[in-house]
Amino acid sequence: MSQLFVFTGENAFLFGEELSRWTREFVAKHGEENLTRLEAREANFRTVWDAVASAPFIASRRLVHVRGIPR
């Protein structure tokens, strides 16, 4: 099952801390090779789609973090 989580709001510090926690725990469980980080200003739809559609490498999950999505 695919899931989409969007962190948005006024408290950028709190969201940054929560995202760091999620990333740390994900990498510990599924490995760094299943984490993709993208900058929204440098990514287009195809780039994001390719990252999301890629199968995890020897794991059950993959995490794609797109930073800087405009409001």
PDB file of N, CA and C in Angstrom:
ATOM      1  N   MET A   1       0.833  -1.165   0.000  1.00  0.00           N
ATOM      2  CA  MET A   1       0.000   0.000   0.000  1.00  0.00           C
ATOM      3  C   MET A   1       0.890   1.245   0.000  1.00  0.00           C
ATOM      4  N   SER A   2       0.643   2.161  -0.920  1.00  0.00           N
ATOM      5  CA  SER A   2       1.393   3.410  -0.998  1.00  0.00           C
ATOM      6  C   SER A   2       0.775   4.448  -0.075  1.00  0.00           C
ATOM      7  N   GLN A   3       1.626   5.299   0.462  1.00  0.00           N
ATOM      8  CA  GLN A   3       1.165   6.362   1.341  1.00  0.00           C
ATOM      9  C   GLN A   3       1.876   7.647   0.989  1.00  0.00           C
ATOM     10  N   LEU A   4       1.189   8.752   1.169  1.00  0.00           N
ATOM     11  CA  LEU A   4       1.755  10.070   0.933  1.00  0.00           C
ATOM     12  C   LEU A   4       1.566  10.897   2.194  1.00  0.00           C
ATOM     13  N   PHE A   5       2.662  11.466   2.695  1.00  0.00           N
ATOM     14  CA  PHE A   5       2.617  12.336   3.861  1.00  0.00           C
ATOM     15  C   PHE A   5       3.160  13.699   3.456  1.00  0.00           C
ATOM     16  N   VAL A   6       2.455  14.747   3.831  1.00  0.00           N
ATOM     17  CA  VAL A   6       2.879  16.108   3.520  1.00  0.00           C
ATOM     18  C   VAL A   6       3.059  16.849   4.838  1.00  0.00           C
ATOM     19  N   PHE A   7       4.267  17.360   5.057  1.00  0.00           N
ATOM     20  CA  PHE A   7       4.563  18.161   6.237  1.00  0.00           C
ATOM     21  C   PHE A   7       4.501  19.619   5.802  1.00  0.00           C
ATOM     22  N   THR A   8       3.539  20.352   6.327  1.00  0.00           N
ATOM     23  CA  THR A   8       3.394  21.751   5.979  1.00  0.00           C
ATOM     24  C   THR A   8       2.846  22.525   7.169  1.00  0.00           C
ATOM     25  N   GLY A   9       3.118  23.795   7.194  1.00  0.00           N
ATOM     26  CA  GLY A   9       2.618  24.618   8.282  1.00  0.00           C
ATOM     27  C   GLY A   9       3.601  25.698   8.660  1.00  0.00           C
ATOM     28  N   GLU A  10       3.315  26.370   9.748  1.00  0.00           N
ATOM     29  CA  GLU A  10       4.111  27.515  10.180  1.00  0.00           C
ATOM     30  C   GLU A  10       5.356  27.127  10.975  1.00  0.00           C
ATOM     31  N   ASN A  11       5.339  25.999  11.659  1.00  0.00           N
ATOM     32  CA  ASN A  11       6.448  25.619  12.530  1.00  0.00           C
ATOM     33  C   ASN A  11       7.462  24.770  11.767  1.00  0.00           C
ATOM     34  N   ALA A  12       8.282  25.429  10.966  1.00  0.00           N
ATOM     35  CA  ALA A  12       9.264  24.733  10.135  1.00  0.00           C
ATOM     36  C   ALA A  12      10.263  23.946  10.983  1.00  0.00           C
ATOM     37  N   PHE A  13      10.626  24.460  12.146  1.00  0.00           N
ATOM     38  CA  PHE A  13      11.578  23.763  13.011  1.00  0.00           C
ATOM     39  C   PHE A  13      11.022  22.416  13.454  1.00  0.00           C
ATOM     40  N   LEU A  14       9.789  22.409  13.932  1.00  0.00           N
ATOM     41  CA  LEU A  14       9.166  21.168  14.400  1.00  0.00           C
ATOM     42  C   LEU A  14       9.035  20.153  13.262  1.00  0.00           C
ATOM     43  N   PHE A  15       8.618  20.614  12.093  1.00  0.00           N
ATOM     44  CA  PHE A  15       8.497  19.708  10.951  1.00  0.00           C
ATOM     45  C   PHE A  15       9.855  19.155  10.535  1.00  0.00           C
ATOM     46  N   GLY A  16      10.871  19.989  10.596  1.00  0.00           N
ATOM     47  CA  GLY A  16      12.228  19.532  10.275  1.00  0.00           C
ATOM     48  C   GLY A  16      12.704  18.464  11.242  1.00  0.00           C
ATOM     49  N   GLU A  17      12.423  18.667  12.519  1.00  0.00           N
ATOM     50  CA  GLU A  17      12.795  17.678  13.537  1.00  0.00           C
ATOM     51  C   GLU A  17      12.062  16.352  13.306  1.00  0.00           C
ATOM     52  N   GLU A  18      10.779  16.423  13.009  1.00  0.00           N
ATOM     53  CA  GLU A  18       9.989  15.208  12.782  1.00  0.00           C
ATOM     54  C   GLU A  18      10.470  14.484  11.525  1.00  0.00           C
ATOM     55  N   LEU A  19      10.764  15.227  10.480  1.00  0.00           N
ATOM     56  CA  LEU A  19      11.268  14.614   9.259  1.00  0.00           C
ATOM     57  C   LEU A  19      12.622  13.952   9.505  1.00  0.00           C
ATOM     58  N   SER A  20      13.469  14.585  10.277  1.00  0.00           N
ATOM     59  CA  SER A  20      14.770  13.985  10.621  1.00  0.00           C
ATOM     60  C   SER A  20      14.584  12.678  11.371  1.00  0.00           C
ATOM     61  N   ARG A  21      13.638  12.663  12.293  1.00  0.00           N
ATOM     62  CA  ARG A  21      13.363  11.433  13.053  1.00  0.00           C
ATOM     63  C   ARG A  21      12.869  10.336  12.121  1.00  0.00           C
ATOM     64  N   TRP A  22      11.913  10.667  11.251  1.00  0.00           N
ATOM     65  CA  TRP A  22      11.385   9.681  10.295  1.00  0.00           C
ATOM     66  C   TRP A  22      12.512   9.124   9.436  1.00  0.00           C
ATOM     67  N   THR A  23      13.363  10.020   8.932  1.00  0.00           N
ATOM     68  CA  THR A  23      14.458   9.602   8.044  1.00  0.00           C
ATOM     69  C   THR A  23      15.426   8.691   8.778  1.00  0.00           C
ATOM     70  N   ARG A  24      15.835   9.068   9.985  1.00  0.00           N
ATOM     71  CA  ARG A  24      16.752   8.228  10.785  1.00  0.00           C
ATOM     72  C   ARG A  24      16.192   6.837  11.005  1.00  0.00           C
ATOM     73  N   GLU A  25      14.930   6.778  11.425  1.00  0.00           N
ATOM     74  CA  GLU A  25      14.313   5.481  11.710  1.00  0.00           C
ATOM     75  C   GLU A  25      14.123   4.664  10.435  1.00  0.00           C
ATOM     76  N   PHE A  26      13.782   5.320   9.334  1.00  0.00           N
ATOM     77  CA  PHE A  26      13.614   4.610   8.063  1.00  0.00           C
ATOM     78  C   PHE A  26      14.938   4.006   7.607  1.00  0.00           C
ATOM     79  N   VAL A  27      16.003   4.805   7.625  1.00  0.00           N
ATOM     80  CA  VAL A  27      17.317   4.322   7.183  1.00  0.00           C
ATOM     81  C   VAL A  27      17.797   3.182   8.068  1.00  0.00           C
ATOM     82  N   ALA A  28      17.572   3.265   9.375  1.00  0.00           N
ATOM     83  CA  ALA A  28      17.974   2.194  10.285  1.00  0.00           C
ATOM     84  C   ALA A  28      17.253   0.891   9.952  1.00  0.00           C
ATOM     85  N   LYS A  29      16.007   0.981   9.527  1.00  0.00           N
ATOM     86  CA  LYS A  29      15.216  -0.213   9.259  1.00  0.00           C
ATOM     87  C   LYS A  29      15.358  -0.729   7.821  1.00  0.00           C
ATOM     88  N   HIS A  30      15.403   0.197   6.828  1.00  0.00           N
ATOM     89  CA  HIS A  30      15.348  -0.207   5.416  1.00  0.00           C
ATOM     90  C   HIS A  30      16.606   0.102   4.630  1.00  0.00           C
ATOM     91  N   GLY A  31      17.531   0.856   5.187  1.00  0.00           N
ATOM     92  CA  GLY A  31      18.792   1.155   4.519  1.00  0.00           C
ATOM     93  C   GLY A  31      18.771   2.450   3.723  1.00  0.00           C
ATOM     94  N   GLU A  32      19.939   3.062   3.633  1.00  0.00           N
ATOM     95  CA  GLU A  32      20.121   4.336   2.925  1.00  0.00           C
ATOM     96  C   GLU A  32      19.785   4.221   1.436  1.00  0.00           C
ATOM     97  N   GLU A  33      20.000   3.051   0.857  1.00  0.00           N
ATOM     98  CA  GLU A  33      19.747   2.866  -0.579  1.00  0.00           C
ATOM     99  C   GLU A  33      18.264   2.940  -0.943  1.00  0.00           C
ATOM    100  N   ASN A  34      17.394   2.904   0.036  1.00  0.00           N
ATOM    101  CA  ASN A  34      15.948   3.003  -0.207  1.00  0.00           C
ATOM    102  C   ASN A  34      15.398   4.378   0.141  1.00  0.00           C
ATOM    103  N   LEU A  35      16.291   5.338   0.310  1.00  0.00           N
ATOM    104  CA  LEU A  35      15.921   6.725   0.588  1.00  0.00           C
ATOM    105  C   LEU A  35      16.369   7.584  -0.583  1.00  0.00           C
ATOM    106  N   THR A  36      15.449   8.373  -1.123  1.00  0.00           N
ATOM    107  CA  THR A  36      15.768   9.306  -2.198  1.00  0.00           C
ATOM    108  C   THR A  36      15.384  10.699  -1.738  1.00  0.00           C
ATOM    109  N   ARG A  37      16.317  11.637  -1.892  1.00  0.00           N
ATOM    110  CA  ARG A  37      16.059  13.040  -1.537  1.00  0.00           C
ATOM    111  C   ARG A  37      16.071  13.867  -2.812  1.00  0.00           C
ATOM    112  N   LEU A  38      15.027  14.665  -3.009  1.00  0.00           N
ATOM    113  CA  LEU A  38      14.908  15.528  -4.177  1.00  0.00           C
ATOM    114  C   LEU A  38      14.607  16.954  -3.735  1.00  0.00           C
ATOM    115  N   GLU A  39      15.104  17.919  -4.474  1.00  0.00           N
ATOM    116  CA  GLU A  39      14.758  19.324  -4.269  1.00  0.00           C
ATOM    117  C   GLU A  39      13.651  19.666  -5.247  1.00  0.00           C
ATOM    118  N   ALA A  40      12.552  20.212  -4.766  1.00  0.00           N
ATOM    119  CA  ALA A  40      11.395  20.500  -5.613  1.00  0.00           C
ATOM    120  C   ALA A  40      11.748  21.444  -6.755  1.00  0.00           C
ATOM    121  N   ARG A  41      12.602  22.425  -6.505  1.00  0.00           N
ATOM    122  CA  ARG A  41      12.922  23.398  -7.558  1.00  0.00           C
ATOM    123  C   ARG A  41      13.739  22.783  -8.691  1.00  0.00           C
ATOM    124  N   GLU A  42      14.390  21.645  -8.435  1.00  0.00           N
ATOM    125  CA  GLU A  42      15.196  20.981  -9.457  1.00  0.00           C
ATOM    126  C   GLU A  42      14.490  19.769 -10.057  1.00  0.00           C
ATOM    127  N   ALA A  43      13.372  19.373  -9.478  1.00  0.00           N
ATOM    128  CA  ALA A  43      12.668  18.162  -9.924  1.00  0.00           C
ATOM    129  C   ALA A  43      11.457  18.535 -10.770  1.00  0.00           C
ATOM    130  N   ASN A  44      11.141  17.653 -11.693  1.00  0.00           N
ATOM    131  CA  ASN A  44       9.905  17.803 -12.448  1.00  0.00           C
ATOM    132  C   ASN A  44       9.041  16.575 -12.163  1.00  0.00           C
ATOM    133  N   PHE A  45       7.878  16.525 -12.754  1.00  0.00           N
ATOM    134  CA  PHE A  45       6.961  15.418 -12.491  1.00  0.00           C
ATOM    135  C   PHE A  45       7.625  14.075 -12.771  1.00  0.00           C
ATOM    136  N   ARG A  46       8.329  13.965 -13.890  1.00  0.00           N
ATOM    137  CA  ARG A  46       8.953  12.694 -14.282  1.00  0.00           C
ATOM    138  C   ARG A  46       9.994  12.233 -13.259  1.00  0.00           C
ATOM    139  N   THR A  47      10.784  13.172 -12.756  1.00  0.00           N
ATOM    140  CA  THR A  47      11.809  12.834 -11.762  1.00  0.00           C
ATOM    141  C   THR A  47      11.172  12.262 -10.492  1.00  0.00           C
ATOM    142  N   VAL A  48      10.136  12.929 -10.027  1.00  0.00           N
ATOM    143  CA  VAL A  48       9.447  12.474  -8.816  1.00  0.00           C
ATOM    144  C   VAL A  48       8.767  11.139  -9.075  1.00  0.00           C
ATOM    145  N   TRP A  49       8.103  11.014 -10.216  1.00  0.00           N
ATOM    146  CA  TRP A  49       7.414   9.764 -10.555  1.00  0.00           C
ATOM    147  C   TRP A  49       8.395   8.594 -10.616  1.00  0.00           C
ATOM    148  N   ASP A  50       9.544   8.787 -11.254  1.00  0.00           N
ATOM    149  CA  ASP A  50      10.550   7.726 -11.340  1.00  0.00           C
ATOM    150  C   ASP A  50      11.041   7.309  -9.957  1.00  0.00           C
ATOM    151  N   ALA A  51      11.236   8.282  -9.073  1.00  0.00           N
ATOM    152  CA  ALA A  51      11.699   7.972  -7.716  1.00  0.00           C
ATOM    153  C   ALA A  51      10.649   7.188  -6.941  1.00  0.00           C
ATOM    154  N   VAL A  52       9.393   7.583  -7.086  1.00  0.00           N
ATOM    155  CA  VAL A  52       8.303   6.915  -6.373  1.00  0.00           C
ATOM    156  C   VAL A  52       8.032   5.532  -6.942  1.00  0.00           C
ATOM    157  N   ALA A  53       8.146   5.383  -8.250  1.00  0.00           N
ATOM    158  CA  ALA A  53       7.822   4.116  -8.910  1.00  0.00           C
ATOM    159  C   ALA A  53       8.930   3.071  -8.798  1.00  0.00           C
ATOM    160  N   SER A  54      10.128   3.467  -8.426  1.00  0.00           N
ATOM    161  CA  SER A  54      11.235   2.517  -8.301  1.00  0.00           C
ATOM    162  C   SER A  54      10.973   1.531  -7.171  1.00  0.00           C
ATOM    163  N   ALA A  55      11.279   0.296  -7.428  1.00  0.00           N
ATOM    164  CA  ALA A  55      11.102  -0.740  -6.407  1.00  0.00           C
ATOM    165  C   ALA A  55      12.178  -0.598  -5.335  1.00  0.00           C
ATOM    166  N   PRO A  56      11.854  -0.908  -4.094  1.00  0.00           N
ATOM    167  CA  PRO A  56      12.858  -0.872  -3.031  1.00  0.00           C
ATOM    168  C   PRO A  56      13.947  -1.908  -3.291  1.00  0.00           C
ATOM    169  N   PHE A  57      15.145  -1.617  -2.829  1.00  0.00           N
ATOM    170  CA  PHE A  57      16.280  -2.517  -2.988  1.00  0.00           C
ATOM    171  C   PHE A  57      16.420  -3.380  -1.746  1.00  0.00           C
ATOM    172  N   ILE A  58      16.061  -4.638  -1.879  1.00  0.00           N
ATOM    173  CA  ILE A  58      16.148  -5.613  -0.782  1.00  0.00           C
ATOM    174  C   ILE A  58      15.488  -5.078   0.498  1.00  0.00           C
ATOM    175  N   ALA A  59      14.318  -4.516   0.366  1.00  0.00           N
ATOM    176  CA  ALA A  59      13.552  -4.007   1.512  1.00  0.00           C
ATOM    177  C   ALA A  59      12.086  -3.980   1.126  1.00  0.00           C
ATOM    178  N   SER A  60      11.233  -3.777   2.098  1.00  0.00           N
ATOM    179  CA  SER A  60       9.800  -3.750   1.819  1.00  0.00           C
ATOM    180  C   SER A  60       9.285  -2.342   1.537  1.00  0.00           C
ATOM    181  N   ARG A  61      10.100  -1.331   1.792  1.00  0.00           N
ATOM    182  CA  ARG A  61       9.654   0.059   1.638  1.00  0.00           C
ATOM    183  C   ARG A  61      10.734   0.916   0.998  1.00  0.00           C
ATOM    184  N   ARG A  62      10.291   2.068   0.494  1.00  0.00           N
ATOM    185  CA  ARG A  62      11.211   3.094   0.027  1.00  0.00           C
ATOM    186  C   ARG A  62      10.629   4.440   0.428  1.00  0.00           C
ATOM    187  N   LEU A  63      11.486   5.398   0.698  1.00  0.00           N
ATOM    188  CA  LEU A  63      11.078   6.727   1.132  1.00  0.00           C
ATOM    189  C   LEU A  63      11.621   7.745   0.145  1.00  0.00           C
ATOM    190  N   VAL A  64      10.726   8.591  -0.359  1.00  0.00           N
ATOM    191  CA  VAL A  64      11.117   9.679  -1.256  1.00  0.00           C
ATOM    192  C   VAL A  64      10.791  10.986  -0.548  1.00  0.00           C
ATOM    193  N   HIS A  65      11.818  11.790  -0.318  1.00  0.00           N
ATOM    194  CA  HIS A  65      11.663  13.067   0.374  1.00  0.00           C
ATOM    195  C   HIS A  65      11.855  14.184  -0.657  1.00  0.00           C
ATOM    196  N   VAL A  66      10.784  14.923  -0.906  1.00  0.00           N
ATOM    197  CA  VAL A  66      10.835  16.070  -1.817  1.00  0.00           C
ATOM    198  C   VAL A  66      10.804  17.330  -0.960  1.00  0.00           C
ATOM    199  N   ARG A  67      11.883  18.051  -0.958  1.00  0.00           N
ATOM    200  CA  ARG A  67      12.013  19.228  -0.092  1.00  0.00           C
ATOM    201  C   ARG A  67      11.708  20.501  -0.868  1.00  0.00           C
ATOM    202  N   GLY A  68      10.964  21.401  -0.239  1.00  0.00           N
ATOM    203  CA  GLY A  68      10.734  22.714  -0.812  1.00  0.00           C
ATOM    204  C   GLY A  68       9.558  22.802  -1.761  1.00  0.00           C
ATOM    205  N   ILE A  69       8.531  21.996  -1.554  1.00  0.00           N
ATOM    206  CA  ILE A  69       7.346  22.083  -2.392  1.00  0.00           C
ATOM    207  C   ILE A  69       6.663  23.407  -2.104  1.00  0.00           C
ATOM    208  N   PRO A  70       6.406  24.217  -3.150  1.00  0.00           N
ATOM    209  CA  PRO A  70       5.778  25.524  -2.907  1.00  0.00           C
ATOM    210  C   PRO A  70       4.339  25.370  -2.402  1.00  0.00           C
ATOM    211  N   ARG A  71       3.882  26.356  -1.687  1.00  0.00           N
ATOM    212  CA  ARG A  71       2.518  26.332  -1.163  1.00  0.00           C
ATOM    213  C   ARG A  71       1.520  26.476  -2.262  1.00  0.00           C
TER     214      ARG A  71
END
